[in-house]
Tab-separated table of C-alpha atoms in Angstrom:
chain	number	residue	atom	x	y	z
A	2	UNK	CA	-12.944	4.080	28.565
A	3	UNK	CA	-15.699	6.369	27.233
A	4	UNK	CA	-14.418	9.194	29.458
A	5	UNK	CA	-10.857	8.941	28.143
A	6	UNK	CA	-9.698	12.156	26.428
A	7	UNK	CA	-8.355	11.703	22.896
A	8	UNK	CA	-7.397	14.753	20.799
A	9	UNK	CA	-9.352	17.090	23.063
A	10	UNK	CA	-12.623	15.104	23.349
A	11	UNK	CA	-13.869	12.157	25.331
A	12	UNK	CA	-14.423	8.934	23.424
A	13	UNK	CA	-18.126	9.282	24.250
A	14	UNK	CA	-18.158	12.696	22.537
A	15	UNK	CA	-16.362	11.254	19.516
A	16	UNK	CA	-18.934	8.446	19.292
A	17	UNK	CA	-21.814	10.927	19.437
A	18	UNK	CA	-20.284	12.896	16.575
A	19	UNK	CA	-19.277	9.804	14.581
A	20	UNK	CA	-21.728	6.932	15.157
A	21	UNK	CA	-19.663	4.571	12.974
A	22	UNK	CA	-16.922	4.766	15.588
A	23	UNK	CA	-18.917	2.538	17.945
A	24	UNK	CA	-18.912	-0.246	15.334
A	25	UNK	CA	-15.178	0.247	14.767
A	26	UNK	CA	-14.441	-0.016	18.493
A	27	UNK	CA	-16.374	-3.299	18.493
A	28	UNK	CA	-14.054	-4.357	15.606
A	29	UNK	CA	-16.992	-4.862	13.248
A	30	UNK	CA	-16.579	-4.561	9.479
A	31	UNK	CA	-17.589	-1.058	8.357
A	32	UNK	CA	-17.735	0.961	5.132
A	33	UNK	CA	-17.056	4.714	5.266
A	34	UNK	CA	-17.646	6.896	2.196
A	35	UNK	CA	-15.566	10.065	2.481
A	36	UNK	CA	-17.937	13.030	3.031
A	37	UNK	CA	-15.126	15.484	2.235
A	38	UNK	CA	-14.367	14.292	-1.291
A	39	UNK	CA	-14.466	16.943	-4.005
A	40	UNK	CA	-13.534	17.104	-7.676
A	41	UNK	CA	-9.877	16.302	-8.229
A	42	UNK	CA	-9.315	19.541	-10.151
A	43	UNK	CA	-10.413	21.411	-7.049
A	44	UNK	CA	-8.410	19.237	-4.641
A	45	UNK	CA	-5.251	19.349	-6.787
A	46	UNK	CA	-4.944	23.133	-6.397
A	47	UNK	CA	-4.024	22.610	-2.741
A	48	UNK	CA	-1.683	19.632	-3.120
A	49	UNK	CA	2.099	20.074	-2.755
A	50	UNK	CA	2.863	17.541	-5.511
A	51	UNK	CA	1.815	17.290	-9.143
A	52	UNK	CA	2.277	15.480	-12.432
A	53	UNK	CA	5.821	16.759	-12.939
A	54	UNK	CA	6.956	15.136	-9.679
A	55	UNK	CA	5.613	11.729	-10.731
A	56	UNK	CA	7.194	12.040	-14.195
A	57	UNK	CA	10.571	12.801	-12.595
A	58	UNK	CA	10.257	9.672	-10.470
A	59	UNK	CA	9.382	7.636	-13.571
A	60	UNK	CA	12.420	9.047	-15.402
A	61	UNK	CA	14.698	8.182	-12.467
A	62	UNK	CA	13.469	4.574	-12.506
A	63	UNK	CA	14.138	4.480	-16.263
A	64	UNK	CA	17.725	5.686	-15.673
A	65	UNK	CA	18.248	2.869	-13.189
A	66	UNK	CA	16.705	0.180	-15.422
A	67	UNK	CA	20.113	-0.931	-16.827
A	68	UNK	CA	21.415	-1.383	-13.274
A	69	UNK	CA	18.303	-3.277	-12.155
A	70	UNK	CA	18.542	-5.598	-15.181
A	71	UNK	CA	22.208	-6.298	-14.404
A	72	UNK	CA	21.874	-6.722	-10.626
A	73	UNK	CA	18.590	-8.669	-10.671
A	74	UNK	CA	18.487	-11.138	-13.583
A	75	UNK	CA	14.780	-11.807	-13.010
A	76	UNK	CA	14.093	-8.326	-14.439
A	77	UNK	CA	16.080	-8.734	-17.677
A	78	UNK	CA	13.055	-9.673	-19.773
A	79	UNK	CA	11.396	-6.396	-18.738
A	80	UNK	CA	14.577	-4.385	-19.346
A	81	UNK	CA	15.025	-3.646	-15.656
A	82	UNK	CA	11.532	-2.224	-15.197
A	83	UNK	CA	9.930	-3.469	-11.976
A	84	UNK	CA	6.301	-4.070	-12.882
A	85	UNK	CA	3.500	-6.547	-12.155
A	86	UNK	CA	0.782	-8.158	-14.275
A	87	UNK	CA	-2.872	-7.113	-14.374
A	88	UNK	CA	-5.041	-10.240	-14.493
A	89	UNK	CA	-8.776	-10.705	-14.998
A	90	UNK	CA	-10.234	-12.999	-12.300
A	91	UNK	CA	-13.707	-14.139	-13.476
A	92	UNK	CA	-13.714	-17.329	-11.373
A	93	UNK	CA	-12.929	-15.361	-8.226
A	94	UNK	CA	-15.612	-12.839	-9.191
A	95	UNK	CA	-18.152	-15.682	-9.343
A	96	UNK	CA	-16.948	-16.961	-5.963
A	97	UNK	CA	-17.386	-13.499	-4.429
A	98	UNK	CA	-20.902	-13.289	-5.829
A	99	UNK	CA	-21.856	-16.769	-4.573
A	100	UNK	CA	-20.247	-16.264	-1.165
A	101	UNK	CA	-22.045	-12.974	-0.583
A	102	UNK	CA	-25.233	-13.495	-2.553
A	103	UNK	CA	-24.378	-10.134	-4.132
A	104	UNK	CA	-24.040	-9.650	-7.901
A	105	UNK	CA	-20.986	-7.581	-8.890
A	106	UNK	CA	-21.593	-5.391	-11.925
A	107	UNK	CA	-18.576	-4.854	-14.184
A	108	UNK	CA	-15.350	-6.852	-14.443
A	109	UNK	CA	-13.007	-7.702	-11.571
A	110	UNK	CA	-9.233	-7.694	-12.099
A	111	UNK	CA	-6.267	-8.142	-9.794
A	112	UNK	CA	-3.099	-6.043	-9.905
A	113	UNK	CA	-0.397	-8.502	-8.876
A	114	UNK	CA	2.071	-6.356	-6.948
A	115	UNK	CA	2.279	-9.579	-4.938
A	116	UNK	CA	4.484	-10.788	-7.791
A	117	UNK	CA	6.671	-7.729	-8.343
A	118	UNK	CA	10.311	-8.691	-9.008
A	119	UNK	CA	13.012	-8.337	-6.349
A	120	UNK	CA	10.906	-8.148	-3.174
A	121	UNK	CA	7.449	-9.470	-4.072
A	122	UNK	CA	5.220	-6.704	-2.735
A	123	UNK	CA	3.970	-3.186	-3.466
A	124	UNK	CA	6.916	-1.963	-1.348
A	125	UNK	CA	9.176	-2.884	-4.284
A	126	UNK	CA	7.853	0.356	-5.793
A	127	UNK	CA	8.342	2.980	-3.078
A	128	UNK	CA	11.093	1.302	-1.077
A	129	UNK	CA	13.334	0.503	-4.020
A	130	UNK	CA	12.686	3.910	-5.575
A	131	UNK	CA	13.750	5.830	-2.459
A	132	UNK	CA	16.950	3.787	-2.059
A	133	UNK	CA	17.810	4.366	-5.731
A	134	UNK	CA	17.170	8.093	-5.382
A	135	UNK	CA	19.451	8.275	-2.348
A	136	UNK	CA	22.145	6.288	-4.177
A	137	UNK	CA	21.871	8.616	-7.174
A	138	UNK	CA	22.088	11.715	-4.946
A	139	UNK	CA	25.247	10.393	-3.277
A	140	UNK	CA	26.857	9.353	-6.561
A	141	UNK	CA	26.102	12.705	-8.224
A	142	UNK	CA	27.305	14.708	-5.215
A	143	UNK	CA	30.586	12.790	-5.191
A	144	UNK	CA	31.193	13.038	-8.941
A	145	UNK	CA	30.865	9.308	-9.590
A	146	UNK	CA	28.276	9.717	-12.359
A	147	UNK	CA	26.354	12.214	-14.416
A	148	UNK	CA	22.683	11.797	-15.303
A	149	UNK	CA	23.651	11.023	-18.919
A	150	UNK	CA	25.784	7.998	-17.919
A	151	UNK	CA	24.811	4.341	-18.218
A	152	UNK	CA	23.601	3.492	-14.713
A	153	UNK	CA	24.659	-0.149	-15.124
A	154	UNK	CA	27.903	1.058	-13.504
A	155	UNK	CA	26.093	1.055	-10.143
A	156	UNK	CA	26.673	-2.707	-10.152
A	157	UNK	CA	30.472	-2.219	-10.272
A	158	UNK	CA	32.606	-3.002	-7.236
A	159	UNK	CA	33.784	0.631	-7.080
A	160	UNK	CA	30.207	1.732	-6.373
A	161	UNK	CA	29.605	-1.038	-3.834
A	162	UNK	CA	32.743	0.009	-1.982
A	163	UNK	CA	31.608	3.641	-2.037
A	164	UNK	CA	28.118	2.865	-0.692
A	165	UNK	CA	29.589	0.654	2.047
A	166	UNK	CA	30.574	3.899	3.800
A	167	UNK	CA	26.895	4.702	4.276
A	168	UNK	CA	23.980	3.074	6.039
A	169	UNK	CA	20.212	2.866	5.594
A	170	UNK	CA	17.763	2.513	8.486
A	171	UNK	CA	14.031	1.758	8.360
A	172	UNK	CA	11.238	0.624	10.674
A	173	UNK	CA	8.857	-1.919	9.169
A	174	UNK	CA	6.174	-4.529	9.746
A	175	UNK	CA	7.902	-6.589	7.055
A	176	UNK	CA	7.494	-5.806	3.376
A	177	UNK	CA	9.046	-2.325	3.326
A	178	UNK	CA	12.003	-3.741	5.219
A	179	UNK	CA	12.345	-6.504	2.621
A	180	UNK	CA	12.402	-4.099	-0.313
A	181	UNK	CA	14.909	-1.714	1.284
A	182	UNK	CA	17.058	-4.495	2.696
A	183	UNK	CA	17.333	-6.377	-0.600
A	184	UNK	CA	18.106	-3.380	-2.853
A	185	UNK	CA	20.196	-1.563	-0.220
A	186	UNK	CA	22.422	-4.554	0.495
A	187	UNK	CA	22.867	-5.274	-3.226
A	188	UNK	CA	24.069	-1.701	-3.796
A	189	UNK	CA	26.537	-2.082	-0.907
A	190	UNK	CA	24.863	-0.078	1.884
A	191	UNK	CA	24.857	-1.258	5.478
A	192	UNK	CA	21.138	-1.753	6.110
A	193	UNK	CA	19.402	-1.997	9.470
A	194	UNK	CA	15.723	-2.949	9.552
A	195	UNK	CA	13.831	-2.492	12.805
A	196	UNK	CA	10.918	-4.969	12.853
A	197	UNK	CA	7.732	-4.732	14.912
A	198	UNK	CA	6.377	-7.606	16.991
A	199	UNK	CA	3.898	-8.658	14.276
A	200	UNK	CA	6.566	-9.106	11.572
A	201	UNK	CA	6.705	-12.667	10.218
A	202	UNK	CA	9.763	-14.767	11.066
A	203	UNK	CA	10.427	-15.742	7.450
A	204	UNK	CA	10.801	-12.066	6.509
A	205	UNK	CA	13.398	-11.584	9.238
A	206	UNK	CA	15.232	-14.724	8.139
A	207	UNK	CA	15.263	-13.662	4.483
A	208	UNK	CA	16.675	-10.238	5.337
A	209	UNK	CA	19.441	-11.733	7.457
A	210	UNK	CA	20.344	-14.090	4.600
A	211	UNK	CA	20.953	-10.971	2.453
A	212	UNK	CA	23.383	-9.515	5.007
A	213	UNK	CA	20.870	-7.084	6.527
A	214	UNK	CA	20.899	-6.328	10.262
A	215	UNK	CA	17.454	-7.038	11.727
A	216	UNK	CA	16.554	-5.518	15.090
A	217	UNK	CA	13.483	-7.143	16.646
A	218	UNK	CA	11.130	-5.203	18.918
A	219	UNK	CA	8.270	-6.333	21.126
A	220	UNK	CA	6.355	-3.108	20.437
A	221	UNK	CA	4.094	-2.136	17.542
A	222	UNK	CA	4.970	-0.479	14.245
A	223	UNK	CA	4.751	3.193	15.268
A	224	UNK	CA	7.107	2.777	18.260
A	225	UNK	CA	9.513	0.810	16.065
A	226	UNK	CA	9.638	3.673	13.565
A	227	UNK	CA	10.396	6.106	16.418
A	228	UNK	CA	13.319	3.952	17.561
A	229	UNK	CA	14.659	3.524	14.012
A	230	UNK	CA	14.462	7.290	13.478
A	231	UNK	CA	16.318	7.942	16.746
A	232	UNK	CA	19.101	5.466	15.897
A	233	UNK	CA	19.596	6.876	12.417
A	234	UNK	CA	19.832	10.459	13.723
A	235	UNK	CA	22.903	9.494	15.782
A	236	UNK	CA	24.968	8.646	12.671
A	237	UNK	CA	25.737	11.348	10.073
A	238	UNK	CA	26.401	8.651	7.433
A	239	UNK	CA	22.966	7.118	8.032
A	240	UNK	CA	19.862	7.731	5.913
A	241	UNK	CA	16.466	7.103	7.512
A	242	UNK	CA	13.626	5.963	5.265
A	243	UNK	CA	10.498	7.312	6.898
A	244	UNK	CA	7.465	5.190	6.032
A	245	UNK	CA	5.206	7.704	7.787
A	246	UNK	CA	6.374	10.912	6.116
A	247	UNK	CA	8.427	10.208	2.984
A	248	UNK	CA	7.588	12.103	-0.204
A	249	UNK	CA	10.037	9.857	-2.097
A	250	UNK	CA	8.278	6.636	-1.089
A	251	UNK	CA	4.980	8.283	-2.031
A	252	UNK	CA	6.223	9.218	-5.511
A	253	UNK	CA	7.700	5.771	-6.104
A	254	UNK	CA	4.248	4.301	-5.518
A	255	UNK	CA	2.595	6.966	-7.683
A	256	UNK	CA	4.552	5.817	-10.761
A	257	UNK	CA	2.402	2.659	-10.686
A	258	UNK	CA	-0.504	4.692	-12.072
A	259	UNK	CA	1.374	5.584	-15.261
A	260	UNK	CA	2.203	1.906	-15.805
A	261	UNK	CA	-1.374	0.812	-15.077
A	262	UNK	CA	-2.695	3.305	-17.627
A	263	UNK	CA	-0.630	1.580	-20.305
A	264	UNK	CA	-1.761	-1.870	-19.165
A	265	UNK	CA	-5.426	-0.854	-19.326
A	266	UNK	CA	-4.953	0.597	-22.800
A	267	UNK	CA	-3.191	-2.589	-23.946
A	268	UNK	CA	-6.220	-4.582	-22.764
A	269	UNK	CA	-8.655	-2.161	-24.459
A	270	UNK	CA	-10.181	-1.211	-21.115
A	271	UNK	CA	-11.782	2.221	-21.291
A	272	UNK	CA	-11.831	4.576	-18.315
A	273	UNK	CA	-14.016	7.631	-18.759
A	274	UNK	CA	-17.229	9.183	-17.453
A	275	UNK	CA	-19.325	6.237	-18.662
A	276	UNK	CA	-16.739	3.559	-17.767
A	277	UNK	CA	-15.740	4.192	-14.136
A	278	UNK	CA	-12.668	2.584	-12.555
A	279	UNK	CA	-12.783	1.350	-8.950
A	280	UNK	CA	-9.530	0.490	-7.160
A	281	UNK	CA	-9.341	-1.250	-3.775
A	282	UNK	CA	-6.047	-0.837	-1.914
A	283	UNK	CA	-4.910	-2.539	1.319
A	284	UNK	CA	-3.738	0.158	3.719
A	285	UNK	CA	-1.286	0.138	6.626
A	286	UNK	CA	0.342	3.475	7.417
A	287	UNK	CA	-0.927	4.750	4.054
A	288	UNK	CA	2.120	5.462	1.863
A	289	UNK	CA	1.646	2.708	-0.737
A	290	UNK	CA	-2.094	3.063	-1.316
A	291	UNK	CA	-1.803	6.845	-0.948
A	292	UNK	CA	0.830	7.150	-3.662
A	293	UNK	CA	-1.066	4.857	-6.034
A	294	UNK	CA	-4.287	6.820	-5.435
A	295	UNK	CA	-2.548	10.139	-6.064
A	296	UNK	CA	-1.055	8.846	-9.317
A	297	UNK	CA	-4.363	7.397	-10.510
A	298	UNK	CA	-6.168	10.652	-9.784
A	299	UNK	CA	-3.561	12.556	-11.819
A	300	UNK	CA	-4.227	10.168	-14.719
A	301	UNK	CA	-8.002	9.673	-14.512
A	302	UNK	CA	-9.330	12.485	-12.333
A	303	UNK	CA	-12.915	11.919	-11.194
A	304	UNK	CA	-13.320	8.785	-13.334
A	305	UNK	CA	-11.357	6.693	-10.807
A	306	UNK	CA	-12.668	5.873	-7.340
A	307	UNK	CA	-10.086	4.631	-4.812
A	308	UNK	CA	-10.988	2.865	-1.568
A	309	UNK	CA	-8.578	1.874	1.199
A	310	UNK	CA	-9.025	-1.483	2.962
A	311	UNK	CA	-7.917	-1.953	6.586
A	312	UNK	CA	-8.153	-4.733	9.201
A	313	UNK	CA	-10.985	-4.348	11.726
A	314	UNK	CA	-8.402	-4.288	14.545
A	315	UNK	CA	-6.130	-1.685	12.865
A	316	UNK	CA	-8.285	0.908	11.048
A	317	UNK	CA	-5.815	3.746	11.581
A	318	UNK	CA	-6.307	5.639	8.305
A	319	UNK	CA	-10.087	5.457	8.646
A	320	UNK	CA	-9.844	6.745	12.216
A	321	UNK	CA	-7.493	9.575	11.244
A	322	UNK	CA	-9.572	10.680	8.272
A	323	UNK	CA	-12.953	10.304	9.913
A	324	UNK	CA	-11.951	12.374	12.951
A	325	UNK	CA	-9.862	14.790	10.876
A	326	UNK	CA	-7.058	14.328	13.415
A	327	UNK	CA	-4.819	12.091	11.252
A	328	UNK	CA	-1.694	11.111	13.237
A	329	UNK	CA	-2.986	12.757	16.412
A	330	UNK	CA	-5.121	9.675	17.091
A	331	UNK	CA	-4.335	5.969	17.279
A	332	UNK	CA	-6.505	2.860	17.281
A	333	UNK	CA	-5.133	1.882	20.712
A	334	UNK	CA	-6.437	5.126	22.250
A	335	UNK	CA	-9.925	4.070	21.142
A	336	UNK	CA	-9.581	0.601	22.661
A	337	UNK	CA	-8.657	-1.382	19.528
A	338	UNK	CA	-5.694	-3.720	19.952
A	339	UNK	CA	-3.935	-3.397	16.542
A	340	UNK	CA	-3.550	-7.193	16.366
A	341	UNK	CA	-4.130	-8.782	12.992
A	342	UNK	CA	-2.778	-11.581	10.820
A	343	UNK	CA	-2.462	-8.942	8.079
A	344	UNK	CA	1.025	-8.031	9.308
A	345	UNK	CA	1.673	-5.372	6.649
A	346	UNK	CA	-1.475	-3.550	7.753
A	347	UNK	CA	-0.897	-3.762	11.517
A	348	UNK	CA	-0.454	-0.030	12.040
A	349	UNK	CA	-2.049	1.914	14.888
A	350	UNK	CA	-1.360	5.507	13.818
A	351	UNK	CA	-1.659	6.743	10.202
A	352	UNK	CA	0.632	8.885	8.089
A	353	UNK	CA	-0.272	12.544	8.425
A	354	UNK	CA	1.364	13.235	5.066
A	355	UNK	CA	-0.984	10.808	3.299
A	356	UNK	CA	-4.064	11.685	5.330
A	357	UNK	CA	-3.750	15.406	4.618
A	358	UNK	CA	-2.859	14.812	0.976
A	359	UNK	CA	-5.911	12.646	0.330
A	360	UNK	CA	-8.560	14.024	2.689
A	361	UNK	CA	-10.492	15.482	-0.278
A	362	UNK	CA	-9.374	12.813	-2.768
A	363	UNK	CA	-9.999	9.326	-1.353
A	364	UNK	CA	-13.443	7.865	-2.045
A	365	UNK	CA	-13.674	5.950	1.205
A	366	UNK	CA	-12.331	3.267	3.534
A	367	UNK	CA	-13.724	-0.112	4.540
A	368	UNK	CA	-12.531	-2.658	7.096
A	369	UNK	CA	-12.131	-6.437	6.821
A	370	UNK	CA	-11.769	-9.010	9.590
A	371	UNK	CA	-9.070	-11.658	9.576
A	372	UNK	CA	-11.536	-14.493	8.960
A	373	UNK	CA	-12.640	-12.854	5.726
A	374	UNK	CA	-9.001	-12.465	4.655
A	375	UNK	CA	-8.281	-16.148	5.234
A	376	UNK	CA	-11.434	-17.332	3.440
A	377	UNK	CA	-10.593	-15.168	0.441
A	378	UNK	CA	-6.962	-16.356	0.491
A	379	UNK	CA	-8.029	-20.000	0.113
A	380	UNK	CA	-10.643	-19.098	-2.499
A	381	UNK	CA	-8.109	-17.151	-4.593
A	382	UNK	CA	-5.882	-20.233	-4.729
A	383	UNK	CA	-8.813	-22.548	-5.532
A	384	UNK	CA	-10.316	-20.336	-8.249
A	385	UNK	CA	-7.384	-18.549	-9.891
A	386	UNK	CA	-4.280	-20.311	-8.496
A	387	UNK	CA	-2.956	-16.968	-7.245
A	388	UNK	CA	-1.171	-17.108	-3.878
A	389	UNK	CA	-1.308	-14.003	-1.710
A	390	UNK	CA	-0.435	-13.229	1.894
A	391	UNK	CA	-3.427	-12.412	4.143
A	392	UNK	CA	-3.056	-8.632	4.008
A	393	UNK	CA	-3.209	-8.661	0.202
A	394	UNK	CA	-6.744	-10.058	0.270
A	395	UNK	CA	-8.119	-6.898	1.892
A	396	UNK	CA	-8.530	-5.323	-1.541
A	397	UNK	CA	-10.330	-8.392	-2.925
A	398	UNK	CA	-13.240	-7.813	-0.530
A	399	UNK	CA	-13.828	-4.374	-2.073
A	400	UNK	CA	-16.215	-5.070	-4.969
A	401	UNK	CA	-18.607	-7.003	-2.718
A	402	UNK	CA	-18.503	-4.321	-0.044
A	403	UNK	CA	-19.193	-1.540	-2.535
A	404	UNK	CA	-22.404	-3.219	-3.698
A	405	UNK	CA	-23.448	-4.887	-0.443
A	406	UNK	CA	-22.962	-2.159	2.151
A	407	UNK	CA	-25.648	0.490	2.282
A	408	UNK	CA	-22.929	3.144	2.543
A	409	UNK	CA	-21.397	1.845	-0.697
A	410	UNK	CA	-24.749	2.082	-2.449
A	411	UNK	CA	-25.139	5.620	-1.121
A	412	UNK	CA	-21.729	6.512	-2.590
A	413	UNK	CA	-22.745	5.184	-6.026
A	414	UNK	CA	-26.023	7.081	-5.903
A	415	UNK	CA	-24.466	10.377	-4.776
A	416	UNK	CA	-21.880	10.213	-7.548
A	417	UNK	CA	-24.423	9.221	-10.237
A	418	UNK	CA	-22.693	5.903	-10.868
A	419	UNK	CA	-25.438	3.301	-10.381
A	420	UNK	CA	-26.516	3.227	-14.025
A	421	UNK	CA	-22.868	2.992	-15.186
A	422	UNK	CA	-21.760	0.034	-13.079
A	423	UNK	CA	-22.301	-2.575	-15.792
A	424	UNK	CA	-19.435	-0.848	-17.632
A	425	UNK	CA	-17.206	-0.530	-14.549
A	426	UNK	CA	-13.753	-2.003	-14.039
A	427	UNK	CA	-12.777	-3.129	-10.530
A	428	UNK	CA	-9.083	-3.565	-9.666
A	429	UNK	CA	-8.125	-5.273	-6.413
A	430	UNK	CA	-4.532	-4.362	-5.553
A	431	UNK	CA	-2.681	-7.465	-4.347
A	432	UNK	CA	0.124	-6.096	-2.223
A	433	UNK	CA	2.245	-9.138	-1.323
A	434	UNK	CA	2.573	-12.904	-1.418
A	435	UNK	CA	4.966	-14.397	-3.958
A	436	UNK	CA	7.920	-14.557	-1.545
A	437	UNK	CA	5.987	-16.355	1.208
A	438	UNK	CA	7.686	-19.745	1.848
A	439	UNK	CA	5.680	-22.762	0.669
A	440	UNK	CA	5.128	-24.195	4.153
A	441	UNK	CA	3.831	-20.842	5.416
A	442	UNK	CA	1.527	-20.440	2.400
A	443	UNK	CA	0.243	-24.002	2.869
A	444	UNK	CA	-0.591	-23.172	6.482
A	445	UNK	CA	-2.414	-20.004	5.356
A	446	UNK	CA	-4.396	-22.057	2.849
A	447	UNK	CA	-5.395	-24.678	5.418
A	448	UNK	CA	-6.499	-21.944	7.813
A	449	UNK	CA	-8.564	-20.404	5.011
A	450	UNK	CA	-10.257	-23.731	4.256
A	451	UNK	CA	-10.978	-24.214	7.957
A	452	UNK	CA	-12.627	-20.794	8.181
A	453	UNK	CA	-14.656	-21.469	5.058
A	454	UNK	CA	-16.186	-24.294	7.087
C-alpha cells in the first residue's frame, strides 16, 4: 500500500512529509493544530463570502418564521425561529476530568442542536434554509409572493399544489436527508433522499412516513451523492441539494453564530482577548461545522478557536486539509475503511468548498474512536440527562483533547492562551439525537455502559 500513488505522491512519501498520517492510517486518535492559520482579518480578504451574506440568510429565515410557526406547531413558542438551547454541563465537565485525569480550565457548555425543532439535528439549519430559499425563489419567479408579503401563505394549499410540480433530490448519511425530507414534503415538493449504506434504519423509516422517497445504496456517502446528482440532472423540474458544494447550506449554518452571540450575551458570557471561546464541532463532509465556524469568525474574529472532530476511521477533512489536496484525496485511498457508528460523520472525501474556505481559518482537527463516543454518550445521560446520537459526542471530547494532547498544548502556547484558559468558555456542538427512537437510544446507552467497563 505504501507504494500506491495518491494525488501525485506515494503514500510512503506522504507519510514522510506528514508523520501524523501514519497514526491516522492506524486509526489512532490524533490532534492536528492547523499550521496555516492566520488572523481572520487577513484570511477574510480572500474569502468569497462575508457578513452581508450571512445577514441576508438571517433575514430570509425571519421572513419564513410565520410559515414555520404555522406548519410546525412545536416552533410557535419561538415565533417560528428554529433555534436550540445552550446549556452549562458542570457534571459532565467533572466526569471528563475524572475520566481523563486532566483538569479542564474554564467552563464547558453544550449547544443542543441535537434538540433543534423539526428535524432534531444541526442539519435543521442548513438543510431547511436551502429548501426555503429554493421555495422563495420559485414563488417570487412565478409571481406568487413579494418579499413584503406574510410568508404564512406558504402553508396554503395553493402553494402546496404549486410546489408539487417540482422535486428535490439529496444524497445523505441521514440527518441532512431528514431535514430536507421533512421540510420539503411539508411544502409540497416531491423529495427523493439517496441514503448511504451506513444510514440508520429508523431515519429511512421516518422519511418514508413523511411521504419521502428513500433510495438505499450499498456504497458510501460520496458515491451516493454522485448518483443523486446524476438523477437530479435528468429532470429539469428537479433541484439538487449538494452537501459537498452548497453555498446556501453553508450560509444556513452560519446564521447559528448570530444566534449564539445573543445567547452568550444573555448569559453574561464575555468573549474577548482575555476570555477566549473554544468551539468543538463534529465534522462529516464539512458543511455544518464549516458554516458555523465561518459565522463565529465573522462575529468574534481571533477570539474564537474552532476545532473539527472526526471519527478515527473517517478523518476526511483532516486528511484534505493536512495534505492541502482537499477533495482530491479520500480516506479509503490511504487504507482507512470509513466505517464508524457515527453515521453522520461517515464521509470519505471532504468538501472542497469548505476546505478551501477554512484552510487559514480553522484552528485544528482531532479524531475520536467509536469507543470514546459510546462512553461519552452513556456519561452524558448519567450526568446531565442529555441524550445524543454517537456522532454528536465527538465535540464533547474536545476540551479534554485540547488540554491533554501535546499538540493542543502547543496550540495554546503559540497563540498566547495558556494564562487565559481559566477565563475560557468551551462549547461542544451537539449535532443530533432528540429524534432517535427510545429503543435505539437505550441500545446506545447499554453499549456505552459496556464500553465504560
